GROMACS .gro file of C-alpha atoms in nm:
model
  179
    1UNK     CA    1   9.546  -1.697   3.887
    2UNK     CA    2   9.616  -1.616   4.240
    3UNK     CA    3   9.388  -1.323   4.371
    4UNK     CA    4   9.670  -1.146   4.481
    5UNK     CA    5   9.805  -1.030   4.203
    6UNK     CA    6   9.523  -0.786   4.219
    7UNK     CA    7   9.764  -0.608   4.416
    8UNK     CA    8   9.929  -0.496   4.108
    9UNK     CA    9   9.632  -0.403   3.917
   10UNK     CA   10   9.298  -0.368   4.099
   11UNK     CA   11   9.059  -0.106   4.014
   12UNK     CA   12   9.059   0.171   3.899
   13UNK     CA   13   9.222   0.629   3.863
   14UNK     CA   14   9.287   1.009   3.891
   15UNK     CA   15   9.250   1.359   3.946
   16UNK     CA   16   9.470   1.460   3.707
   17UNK     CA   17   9.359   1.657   3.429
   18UNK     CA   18   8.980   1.707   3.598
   19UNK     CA   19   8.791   1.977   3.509
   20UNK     CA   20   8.653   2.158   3.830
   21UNK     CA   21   8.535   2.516   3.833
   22UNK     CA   22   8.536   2.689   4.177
   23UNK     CA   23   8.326   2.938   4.236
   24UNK     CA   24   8.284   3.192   4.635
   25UNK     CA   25   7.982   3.261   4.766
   26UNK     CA   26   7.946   3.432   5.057
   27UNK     CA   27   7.937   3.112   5.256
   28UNK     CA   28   8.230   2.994   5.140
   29UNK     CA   29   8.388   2.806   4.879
   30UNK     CA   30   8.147   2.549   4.653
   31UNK     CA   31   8.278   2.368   4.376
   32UNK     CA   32   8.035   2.359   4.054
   33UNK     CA   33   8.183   2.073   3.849
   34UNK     CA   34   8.167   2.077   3.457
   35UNK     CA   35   8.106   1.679   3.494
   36UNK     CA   36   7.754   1.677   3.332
   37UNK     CA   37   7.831   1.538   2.994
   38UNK     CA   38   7.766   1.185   2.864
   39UNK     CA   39   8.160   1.064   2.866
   40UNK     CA   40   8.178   1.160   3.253
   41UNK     CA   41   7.929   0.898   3.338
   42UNK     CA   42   8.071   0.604   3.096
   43UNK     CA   43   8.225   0.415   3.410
   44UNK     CA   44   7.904   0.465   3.616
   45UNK     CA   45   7.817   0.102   3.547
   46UNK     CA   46   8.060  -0.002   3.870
   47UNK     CA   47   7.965   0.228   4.094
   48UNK     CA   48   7.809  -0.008   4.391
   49UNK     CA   49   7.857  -0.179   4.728
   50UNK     CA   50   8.038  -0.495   4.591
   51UNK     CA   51   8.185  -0.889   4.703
   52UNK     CA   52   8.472  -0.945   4.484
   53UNK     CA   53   8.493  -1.265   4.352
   54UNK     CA   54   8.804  -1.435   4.206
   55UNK     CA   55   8.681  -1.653   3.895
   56UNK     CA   56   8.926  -1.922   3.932
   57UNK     CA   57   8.756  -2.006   4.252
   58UNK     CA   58   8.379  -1.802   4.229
   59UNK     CA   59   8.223  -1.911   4.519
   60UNK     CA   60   8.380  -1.749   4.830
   61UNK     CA   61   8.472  -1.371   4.818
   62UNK     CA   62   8.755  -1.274   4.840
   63UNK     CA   63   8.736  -0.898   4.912
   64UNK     CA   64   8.476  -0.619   4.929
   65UNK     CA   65   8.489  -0.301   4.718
   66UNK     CA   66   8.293   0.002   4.698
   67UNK     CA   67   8.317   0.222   4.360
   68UNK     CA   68   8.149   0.558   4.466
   69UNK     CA   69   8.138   0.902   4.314
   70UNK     CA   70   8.332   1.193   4.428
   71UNK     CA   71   8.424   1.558   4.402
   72UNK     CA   72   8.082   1.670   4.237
   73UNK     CA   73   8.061   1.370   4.078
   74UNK     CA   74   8.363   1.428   3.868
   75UNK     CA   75   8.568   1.101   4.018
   76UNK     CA   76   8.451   0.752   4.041
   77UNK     CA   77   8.623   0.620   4.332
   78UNK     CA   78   8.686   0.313   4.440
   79UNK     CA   79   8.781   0.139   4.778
   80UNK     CA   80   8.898  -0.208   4.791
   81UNK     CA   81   8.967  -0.410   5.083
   82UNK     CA   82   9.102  -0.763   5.034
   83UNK     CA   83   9.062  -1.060   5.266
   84UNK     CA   84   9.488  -1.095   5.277
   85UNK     CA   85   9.505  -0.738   5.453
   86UNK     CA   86   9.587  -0.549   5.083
   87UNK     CA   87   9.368  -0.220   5.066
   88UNK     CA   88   9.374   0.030   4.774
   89UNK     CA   89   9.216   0.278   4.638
   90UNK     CA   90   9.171   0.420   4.275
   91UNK     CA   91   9.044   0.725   4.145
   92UNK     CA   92   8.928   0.729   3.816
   93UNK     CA   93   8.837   1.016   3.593
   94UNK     CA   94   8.710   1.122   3.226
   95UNK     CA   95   8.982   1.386   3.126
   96UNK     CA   96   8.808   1.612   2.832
   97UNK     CA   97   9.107   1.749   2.788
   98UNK     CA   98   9.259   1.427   2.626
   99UNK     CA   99   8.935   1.278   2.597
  100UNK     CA  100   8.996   0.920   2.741
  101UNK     CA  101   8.966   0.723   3.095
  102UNK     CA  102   9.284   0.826   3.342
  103UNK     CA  103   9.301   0.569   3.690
  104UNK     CA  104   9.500   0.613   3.933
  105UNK     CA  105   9.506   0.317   4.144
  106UNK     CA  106   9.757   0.259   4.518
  107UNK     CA  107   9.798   0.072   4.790
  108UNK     CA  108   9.886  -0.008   5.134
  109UNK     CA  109  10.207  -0.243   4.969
  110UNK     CA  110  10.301   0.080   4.809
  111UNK     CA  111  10.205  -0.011   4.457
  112UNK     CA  112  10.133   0.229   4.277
  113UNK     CA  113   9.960   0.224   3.906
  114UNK     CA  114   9.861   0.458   3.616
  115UNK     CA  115   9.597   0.388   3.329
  116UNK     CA  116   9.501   0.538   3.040
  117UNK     CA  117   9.195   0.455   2.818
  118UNK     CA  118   8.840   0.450   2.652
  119UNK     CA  119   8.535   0.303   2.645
  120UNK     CA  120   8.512   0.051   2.357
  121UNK     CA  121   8.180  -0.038   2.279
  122UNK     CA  122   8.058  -0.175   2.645
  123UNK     CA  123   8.376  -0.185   2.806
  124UNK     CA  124   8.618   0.042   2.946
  125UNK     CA  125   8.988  -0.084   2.873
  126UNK     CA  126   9.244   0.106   3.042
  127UNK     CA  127   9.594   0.022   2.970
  128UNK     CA  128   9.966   0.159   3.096
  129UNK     CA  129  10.322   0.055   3.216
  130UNK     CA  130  10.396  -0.110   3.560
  131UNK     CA  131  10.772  -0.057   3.637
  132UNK     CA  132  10.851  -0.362   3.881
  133UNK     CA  133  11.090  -0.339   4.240
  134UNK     CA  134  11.403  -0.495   3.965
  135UNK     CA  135  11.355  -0.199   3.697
  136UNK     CA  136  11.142  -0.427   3.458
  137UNK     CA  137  10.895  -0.268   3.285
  138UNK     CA  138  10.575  -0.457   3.136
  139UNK     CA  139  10.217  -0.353   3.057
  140UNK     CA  140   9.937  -0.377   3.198
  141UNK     CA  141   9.548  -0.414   2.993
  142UNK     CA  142   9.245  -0.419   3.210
  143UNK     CA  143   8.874  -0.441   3.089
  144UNK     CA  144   8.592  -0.360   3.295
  145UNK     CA  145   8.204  -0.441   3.194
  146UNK     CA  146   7.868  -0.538   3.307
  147UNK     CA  147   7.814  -0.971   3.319
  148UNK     CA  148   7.567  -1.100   3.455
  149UNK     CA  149   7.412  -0.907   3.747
  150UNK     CA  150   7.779  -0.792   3.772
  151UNK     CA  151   8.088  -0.624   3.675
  152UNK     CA  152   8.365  -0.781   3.559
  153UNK     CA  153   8.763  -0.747   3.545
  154UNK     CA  154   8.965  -0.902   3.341
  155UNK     CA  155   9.346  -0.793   3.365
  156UNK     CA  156   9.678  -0.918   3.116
  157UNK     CA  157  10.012  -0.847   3.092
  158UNK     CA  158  10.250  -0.800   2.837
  159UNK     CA  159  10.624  -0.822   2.851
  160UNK     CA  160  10.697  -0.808   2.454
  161UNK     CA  161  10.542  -0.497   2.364
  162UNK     CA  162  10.139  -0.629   2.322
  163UNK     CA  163  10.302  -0.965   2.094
  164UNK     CA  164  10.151  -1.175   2.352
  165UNK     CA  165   9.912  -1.111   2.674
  166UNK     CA  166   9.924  -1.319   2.979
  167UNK     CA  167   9.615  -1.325   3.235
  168UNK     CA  168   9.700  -1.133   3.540
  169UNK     CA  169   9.342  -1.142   3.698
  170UNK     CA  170   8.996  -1.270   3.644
  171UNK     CA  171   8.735  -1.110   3.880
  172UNK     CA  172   8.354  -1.078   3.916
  173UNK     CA  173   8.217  -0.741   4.142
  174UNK     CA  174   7.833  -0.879   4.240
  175UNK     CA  175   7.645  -0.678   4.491
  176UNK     CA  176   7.768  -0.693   4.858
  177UNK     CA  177   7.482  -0.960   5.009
  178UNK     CA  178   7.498  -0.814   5.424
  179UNK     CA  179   7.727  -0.836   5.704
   0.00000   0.00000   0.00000
């Protein structure tokens, strides 16, 4: 699986649907986010300074990624820059309000891609549609969870409505080793 394709996919997510409270003081405006509860910290496991390593070939990186939170700790976001020249960026977010995972994730190729999910057991899967440049629609699974001194990402693809899943990416997030 070419690396690339992460260009479709990549990590991870939103601000839609976020629960933020903003409160003036006499200093100005402060936001005091209602982010405290256990679900809002379910992705926390890939927040980090990262090398990205594609699993077909693990033993040169192949981009750097950092997964950071944001907006009073509401949003985990993420900023990925690969070794081709493709950037992106997700935002990811726990909306209480339909009580699952939301990621938005774009790109400097103008992709852009929405996902929608939960955390199952140890892993958050997010899942949604990717409309393609000829109309085609397909969707898109990706599953994110702690491996060995790592995170990993596995992404599929379906074309037949889940009846069969084909890989789209297989990558490994291990902690960015210097300059």
């Amino acid at each position: 699986m070419s690396l690339s394709r992460v260009s479709m996919l990549g990590m991870v997510t939103v601000l839609a649907g976020s629960t933020i409270a903003f409160s003036h003081t006499g200093r100005g405006h402060r936001s005091t986010a209602a982010c405290d509860a256990a679900e809002f910290r379910q992705f926390d496991f890939w927040l980090g300074d990262w090398d990205v390593f594609d699993m077909d070939a693990p033993s040169k990186p192949v981009a750097r990624n950092k997964v950071t939170l944001a907006l009073g700790n509401c949003v985990v976001r993420e900023v990925y820059e690969q070794s081709d020249g493709l950037s992106g960026e997700s935002f990811s977010i726990y909306d209480s309000s339909r009580r699952l995972w939301h990621q938005t994730w774009v790109t400097n190729r103008g992709t852009l891609l929405m996902l929608d999910g939960k955390l199952e057991g140890d892993r958050i899967v997010l899942g949604g549609n990717e409309k393609g440049n000829d109309g085609s629609v397909s969707e898109i699974r990706a599953t994110w969870y702690v491996e060995d001194h790592g995170v990993r990402e596995i992404a599929e693809r379906t074309t037949d409505g889940g009846k069969s899943w084909k890989p789209l990416f297989d990558i490994m997030f291990r902690p960015h080793k210097g300059e």
